[in-house]
Short mmCIF file of C-alpha atoms in Angstrom, two decimals:
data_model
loop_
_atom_site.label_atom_id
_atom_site.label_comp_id
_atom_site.label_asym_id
_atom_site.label_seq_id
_atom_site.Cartn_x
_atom_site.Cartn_y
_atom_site.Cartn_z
CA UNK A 1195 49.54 144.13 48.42
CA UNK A 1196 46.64 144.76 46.00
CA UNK A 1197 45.20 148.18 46.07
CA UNK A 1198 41.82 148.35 44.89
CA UNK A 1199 40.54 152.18 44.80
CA UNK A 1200 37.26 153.98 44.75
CA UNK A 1201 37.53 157.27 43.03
CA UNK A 1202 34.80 158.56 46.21
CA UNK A 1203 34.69 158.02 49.62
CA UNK A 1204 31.45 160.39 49.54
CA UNK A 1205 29.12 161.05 47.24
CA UNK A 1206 25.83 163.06 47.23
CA UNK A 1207 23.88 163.31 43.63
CA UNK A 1208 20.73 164.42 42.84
CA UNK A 1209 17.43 162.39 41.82
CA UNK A 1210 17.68 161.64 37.92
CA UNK A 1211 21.02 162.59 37.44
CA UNK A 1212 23.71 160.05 35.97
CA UNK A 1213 25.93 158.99 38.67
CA UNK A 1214 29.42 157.41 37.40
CA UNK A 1215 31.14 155.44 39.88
CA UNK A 1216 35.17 154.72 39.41
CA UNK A 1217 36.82 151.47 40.66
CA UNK A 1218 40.58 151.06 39.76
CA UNK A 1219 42.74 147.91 40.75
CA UNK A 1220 46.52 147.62 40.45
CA UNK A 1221 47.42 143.95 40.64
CA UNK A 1222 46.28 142.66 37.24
CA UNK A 1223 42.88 140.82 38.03
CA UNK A 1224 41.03 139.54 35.76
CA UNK A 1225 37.90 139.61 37.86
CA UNK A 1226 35.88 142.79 39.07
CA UNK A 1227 32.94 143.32 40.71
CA UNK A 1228 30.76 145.58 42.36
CA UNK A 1229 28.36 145.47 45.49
CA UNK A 1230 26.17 147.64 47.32
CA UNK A 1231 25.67 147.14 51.31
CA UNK A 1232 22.94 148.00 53.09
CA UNK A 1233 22.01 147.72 56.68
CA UNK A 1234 20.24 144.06 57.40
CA UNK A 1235 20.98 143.02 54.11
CA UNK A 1236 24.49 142.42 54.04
CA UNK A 1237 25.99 142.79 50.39
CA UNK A 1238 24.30 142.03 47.17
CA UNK A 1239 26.05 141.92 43.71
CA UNK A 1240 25.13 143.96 41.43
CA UNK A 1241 27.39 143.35 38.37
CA UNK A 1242 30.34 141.87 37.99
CA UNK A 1243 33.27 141.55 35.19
CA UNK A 1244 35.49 138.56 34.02
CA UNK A 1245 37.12 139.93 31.48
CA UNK A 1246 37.44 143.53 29.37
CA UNK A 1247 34.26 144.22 27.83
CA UNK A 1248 32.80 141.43 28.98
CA UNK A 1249 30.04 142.16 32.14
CA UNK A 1250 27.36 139.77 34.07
CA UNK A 1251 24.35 140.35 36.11
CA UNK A 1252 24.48 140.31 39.72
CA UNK A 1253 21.38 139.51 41.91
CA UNK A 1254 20.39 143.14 41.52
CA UNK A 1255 21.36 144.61 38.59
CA UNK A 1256 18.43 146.63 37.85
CA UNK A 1257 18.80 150.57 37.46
CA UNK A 1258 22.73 149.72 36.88
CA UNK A 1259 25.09 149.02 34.04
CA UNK A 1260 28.69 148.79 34.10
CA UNK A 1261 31.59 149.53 31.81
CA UNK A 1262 35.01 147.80 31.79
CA UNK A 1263 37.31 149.26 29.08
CA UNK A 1264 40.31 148.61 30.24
CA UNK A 1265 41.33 145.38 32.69
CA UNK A 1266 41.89 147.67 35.22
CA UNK A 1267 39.32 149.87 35.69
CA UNK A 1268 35.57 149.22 36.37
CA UNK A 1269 32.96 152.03 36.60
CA UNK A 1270 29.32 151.28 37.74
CA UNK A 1271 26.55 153.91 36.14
CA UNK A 1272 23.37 154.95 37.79
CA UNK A 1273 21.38 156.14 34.73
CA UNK A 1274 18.97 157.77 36.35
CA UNK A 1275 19.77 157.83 40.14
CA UNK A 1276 16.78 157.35 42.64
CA UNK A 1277 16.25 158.06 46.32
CA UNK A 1278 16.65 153.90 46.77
CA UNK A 1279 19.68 153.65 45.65
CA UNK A 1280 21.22 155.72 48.65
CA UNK A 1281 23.60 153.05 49.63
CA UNK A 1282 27.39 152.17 50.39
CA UNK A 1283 29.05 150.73 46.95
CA UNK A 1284 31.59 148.30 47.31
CA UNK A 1285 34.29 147.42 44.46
CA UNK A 1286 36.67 144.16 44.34
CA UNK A 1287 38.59 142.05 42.39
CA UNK A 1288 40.02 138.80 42.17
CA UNK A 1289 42.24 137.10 40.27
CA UNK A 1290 41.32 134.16 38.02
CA UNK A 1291 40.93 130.58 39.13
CA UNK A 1292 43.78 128.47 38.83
CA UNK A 1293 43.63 124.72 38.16
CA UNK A 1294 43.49 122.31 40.96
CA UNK A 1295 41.56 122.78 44.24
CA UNK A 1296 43.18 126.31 45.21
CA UNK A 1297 40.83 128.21 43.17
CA UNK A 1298 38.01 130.75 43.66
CA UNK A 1299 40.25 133.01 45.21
CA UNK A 1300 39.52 135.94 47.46
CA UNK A 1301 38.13 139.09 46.48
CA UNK A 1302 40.28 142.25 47.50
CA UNK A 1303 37.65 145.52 48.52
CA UNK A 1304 37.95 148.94 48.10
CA UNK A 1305 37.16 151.67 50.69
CA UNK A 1306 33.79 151.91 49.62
CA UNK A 1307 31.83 154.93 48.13
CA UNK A 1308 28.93 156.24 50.05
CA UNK A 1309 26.42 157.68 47.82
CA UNK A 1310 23.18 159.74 49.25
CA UNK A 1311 21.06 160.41 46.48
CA UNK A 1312 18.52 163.83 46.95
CA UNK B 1174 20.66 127.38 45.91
CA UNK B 1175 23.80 128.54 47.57
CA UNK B 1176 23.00 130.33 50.95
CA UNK B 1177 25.07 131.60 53.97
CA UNK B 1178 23.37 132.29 57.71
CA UNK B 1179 24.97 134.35 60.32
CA UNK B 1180 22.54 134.59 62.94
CA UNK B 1181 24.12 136.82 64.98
CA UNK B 1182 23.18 140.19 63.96
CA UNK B 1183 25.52 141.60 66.98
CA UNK B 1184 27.53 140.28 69.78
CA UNK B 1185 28.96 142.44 72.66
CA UNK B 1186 31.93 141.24 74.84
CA UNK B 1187 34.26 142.60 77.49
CA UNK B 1188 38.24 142.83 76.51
CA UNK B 1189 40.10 140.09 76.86
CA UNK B 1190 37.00 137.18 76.72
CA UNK B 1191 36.90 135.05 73.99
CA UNK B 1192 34.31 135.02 71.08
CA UNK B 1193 32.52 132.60 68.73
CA UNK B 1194 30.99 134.01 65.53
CA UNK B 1195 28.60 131.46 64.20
CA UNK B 1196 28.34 130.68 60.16
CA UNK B 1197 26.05 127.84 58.55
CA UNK B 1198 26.01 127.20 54.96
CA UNK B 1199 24.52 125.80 52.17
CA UNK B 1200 25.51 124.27 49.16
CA UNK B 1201 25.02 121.28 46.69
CA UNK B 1202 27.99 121.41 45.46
CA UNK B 1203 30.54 119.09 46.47
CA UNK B 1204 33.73 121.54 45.72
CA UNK B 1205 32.95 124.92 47.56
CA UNK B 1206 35.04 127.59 49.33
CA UNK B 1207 34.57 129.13 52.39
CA UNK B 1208 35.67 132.87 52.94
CA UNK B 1209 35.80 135.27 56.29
CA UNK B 1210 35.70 139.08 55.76
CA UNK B 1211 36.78 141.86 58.41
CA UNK B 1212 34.86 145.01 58.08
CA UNK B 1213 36.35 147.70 60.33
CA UNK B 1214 34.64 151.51 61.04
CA UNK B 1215 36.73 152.64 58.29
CA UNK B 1216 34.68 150.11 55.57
CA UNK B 1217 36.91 148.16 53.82
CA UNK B 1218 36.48 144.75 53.82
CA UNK B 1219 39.73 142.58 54.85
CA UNK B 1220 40.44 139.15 53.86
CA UNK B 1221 40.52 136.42 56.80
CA UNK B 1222 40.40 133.37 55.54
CA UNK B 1223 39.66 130.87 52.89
CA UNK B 1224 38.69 127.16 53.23
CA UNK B 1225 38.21 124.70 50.87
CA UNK B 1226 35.46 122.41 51.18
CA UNK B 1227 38.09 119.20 51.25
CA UNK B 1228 40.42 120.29 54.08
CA UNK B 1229 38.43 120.25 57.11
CA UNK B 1230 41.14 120.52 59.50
CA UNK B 1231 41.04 123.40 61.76
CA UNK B 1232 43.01 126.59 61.71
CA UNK B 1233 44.52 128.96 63.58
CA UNK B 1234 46.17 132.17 63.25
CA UNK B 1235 47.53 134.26 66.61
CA UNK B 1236 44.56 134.74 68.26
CA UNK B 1237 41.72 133.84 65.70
CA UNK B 1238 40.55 130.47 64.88
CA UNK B 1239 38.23 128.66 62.45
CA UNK B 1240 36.15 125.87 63.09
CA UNK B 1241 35.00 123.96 59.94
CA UNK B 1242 32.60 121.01 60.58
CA UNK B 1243 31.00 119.71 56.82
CA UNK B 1244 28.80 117.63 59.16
CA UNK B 1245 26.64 120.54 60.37
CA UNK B 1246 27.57 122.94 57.69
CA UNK B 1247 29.27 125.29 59.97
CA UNK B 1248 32.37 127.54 59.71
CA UNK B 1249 32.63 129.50 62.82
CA UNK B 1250 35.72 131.72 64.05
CA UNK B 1251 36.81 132.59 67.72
CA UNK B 1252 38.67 135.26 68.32
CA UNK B 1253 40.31 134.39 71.51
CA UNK B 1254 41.35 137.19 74.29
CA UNK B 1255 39.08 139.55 72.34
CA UNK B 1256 41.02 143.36 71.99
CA UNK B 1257 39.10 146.66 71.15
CA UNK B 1258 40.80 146.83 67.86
CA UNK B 1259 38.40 143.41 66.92
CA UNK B 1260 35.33 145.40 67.08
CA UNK B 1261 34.05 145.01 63.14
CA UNK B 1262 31.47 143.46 61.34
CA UNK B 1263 32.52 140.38 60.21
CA UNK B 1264 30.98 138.20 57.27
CA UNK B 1265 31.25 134.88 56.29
CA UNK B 1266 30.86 133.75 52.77
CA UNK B 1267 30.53 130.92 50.35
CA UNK B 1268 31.95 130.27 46.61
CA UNK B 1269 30.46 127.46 44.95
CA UNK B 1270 32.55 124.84 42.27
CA UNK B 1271 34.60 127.09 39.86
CA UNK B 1272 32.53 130.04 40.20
CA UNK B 1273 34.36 133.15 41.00
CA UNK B 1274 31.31 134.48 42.74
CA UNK B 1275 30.77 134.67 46.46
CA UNK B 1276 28.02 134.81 48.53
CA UNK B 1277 28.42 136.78 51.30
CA UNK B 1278 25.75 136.50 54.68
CA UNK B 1279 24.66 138.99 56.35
CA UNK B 1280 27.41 139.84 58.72
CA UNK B 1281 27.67 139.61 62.58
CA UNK B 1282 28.37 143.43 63.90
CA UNK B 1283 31.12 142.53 66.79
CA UNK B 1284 31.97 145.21 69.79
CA UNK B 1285 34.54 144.28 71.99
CA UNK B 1286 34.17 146.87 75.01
CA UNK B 1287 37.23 148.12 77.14
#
């Protein structure tokens, strides 16, 4: 089974401080991605990752950036964490597209970090 | 522009009745993918299901089932003989062509009561 894992189930930071969240999969994907979820909004991506080093905006990528160093890992950055981005983060990964019409495959979650921010 | 519609926002049944969750899409593309997410109290998201947008025949696994009609842009899923342990929010969600991005809707929050 793929294991995708958030390095915090709970997280509580402090307004302006740099907030470093750790994603970690274990099956080899290519593809990684992270979301936050919020209540009547569903999820929204904010970035997202097809390849090491390599890192695309989401639909709300502002007050983010991302880091992918090695294929495994994926860490989303808060530079300067604000009250609004109190949320539940949400990391997956998937693996590549294959050729033919079994492609786009699923994305595999973590647990999800819940961050309060003071 | 790619867009996904759940529009129910919650849905209470008693045990053992059966349930639709409703899911309208859409898409110009002609090659899409359809997806259905579990979201249990403990927040991960679990993998139901994925369609592709040229096999419309219907599915079924144990007691859930998946209802894909391109005519009206629907994908819903029943659970049938609902159980406690389906209470969840549940999302449906849309990939377009080769893109490895989905879009997920808002989610339909699900309690089955005992």
């Amino acid at each position: 089974d793929v294991k995708v894992t958030q390095s915090s189930r709970y997280l509580v930071k402090r307004t302006g401080e740099k907030v470093f969240l750790e994603c970690v999969q274990d099956m080899d994907h290519e593809n990684m991605f992270w979301y936050r979820q919020d209540p009547g909004l569903g999820l929204r991506l904010i970035y997202f990752s097809y390849d090491v080093k390599m890192k695309e905006k989401g639909d709300i990528p502002e007050g983010y950036s991302v880091s992918r160093e090695k294929k495994e890992r994926f860490s989303l950055i808060l530079e300067s964490a604000s009250t609004n981005q109190t949320s539940m983060y949400l990391c997956a990964s998937s693996s590549i597209p294959g050729t033919g019409l079994y492609s786009n495959q699923p994305q595999h979650f973590g647990d999800g970090t819940r961050l309060s921010i003071l | 522009a790619q867009k996904v519609t759940q529009a129910q926002t919650e849905i209470s049944v008693v045990e053992k009745e059966d349930v639709t969750l409703d899911c309208v899409y859409e898409t110009r593309d002609t090659t899409y993918y359809l997806f259905w997410y579990k979201q249990p109290p403990s927040g991960e998201l679990v993998f139901l299901i994925r369609r592709n947008s040229f096999d419309e025949q219907n599915e079924i696994s144990g007691r859930y089932s998946w209802n894909f009609q391109k005519s009206t842009s629907s994908f819903n899923f029943t659970i049938t003989a609902s159980q406690v342990v389906d209470s969840a929010v549940y999302f449906c969600a849309l990939s377009e062509g080769r893109d490895d991005k989905i879009i997920f809707g808002k989610g339909t929050r699900l309690h089955i009561l005992p």
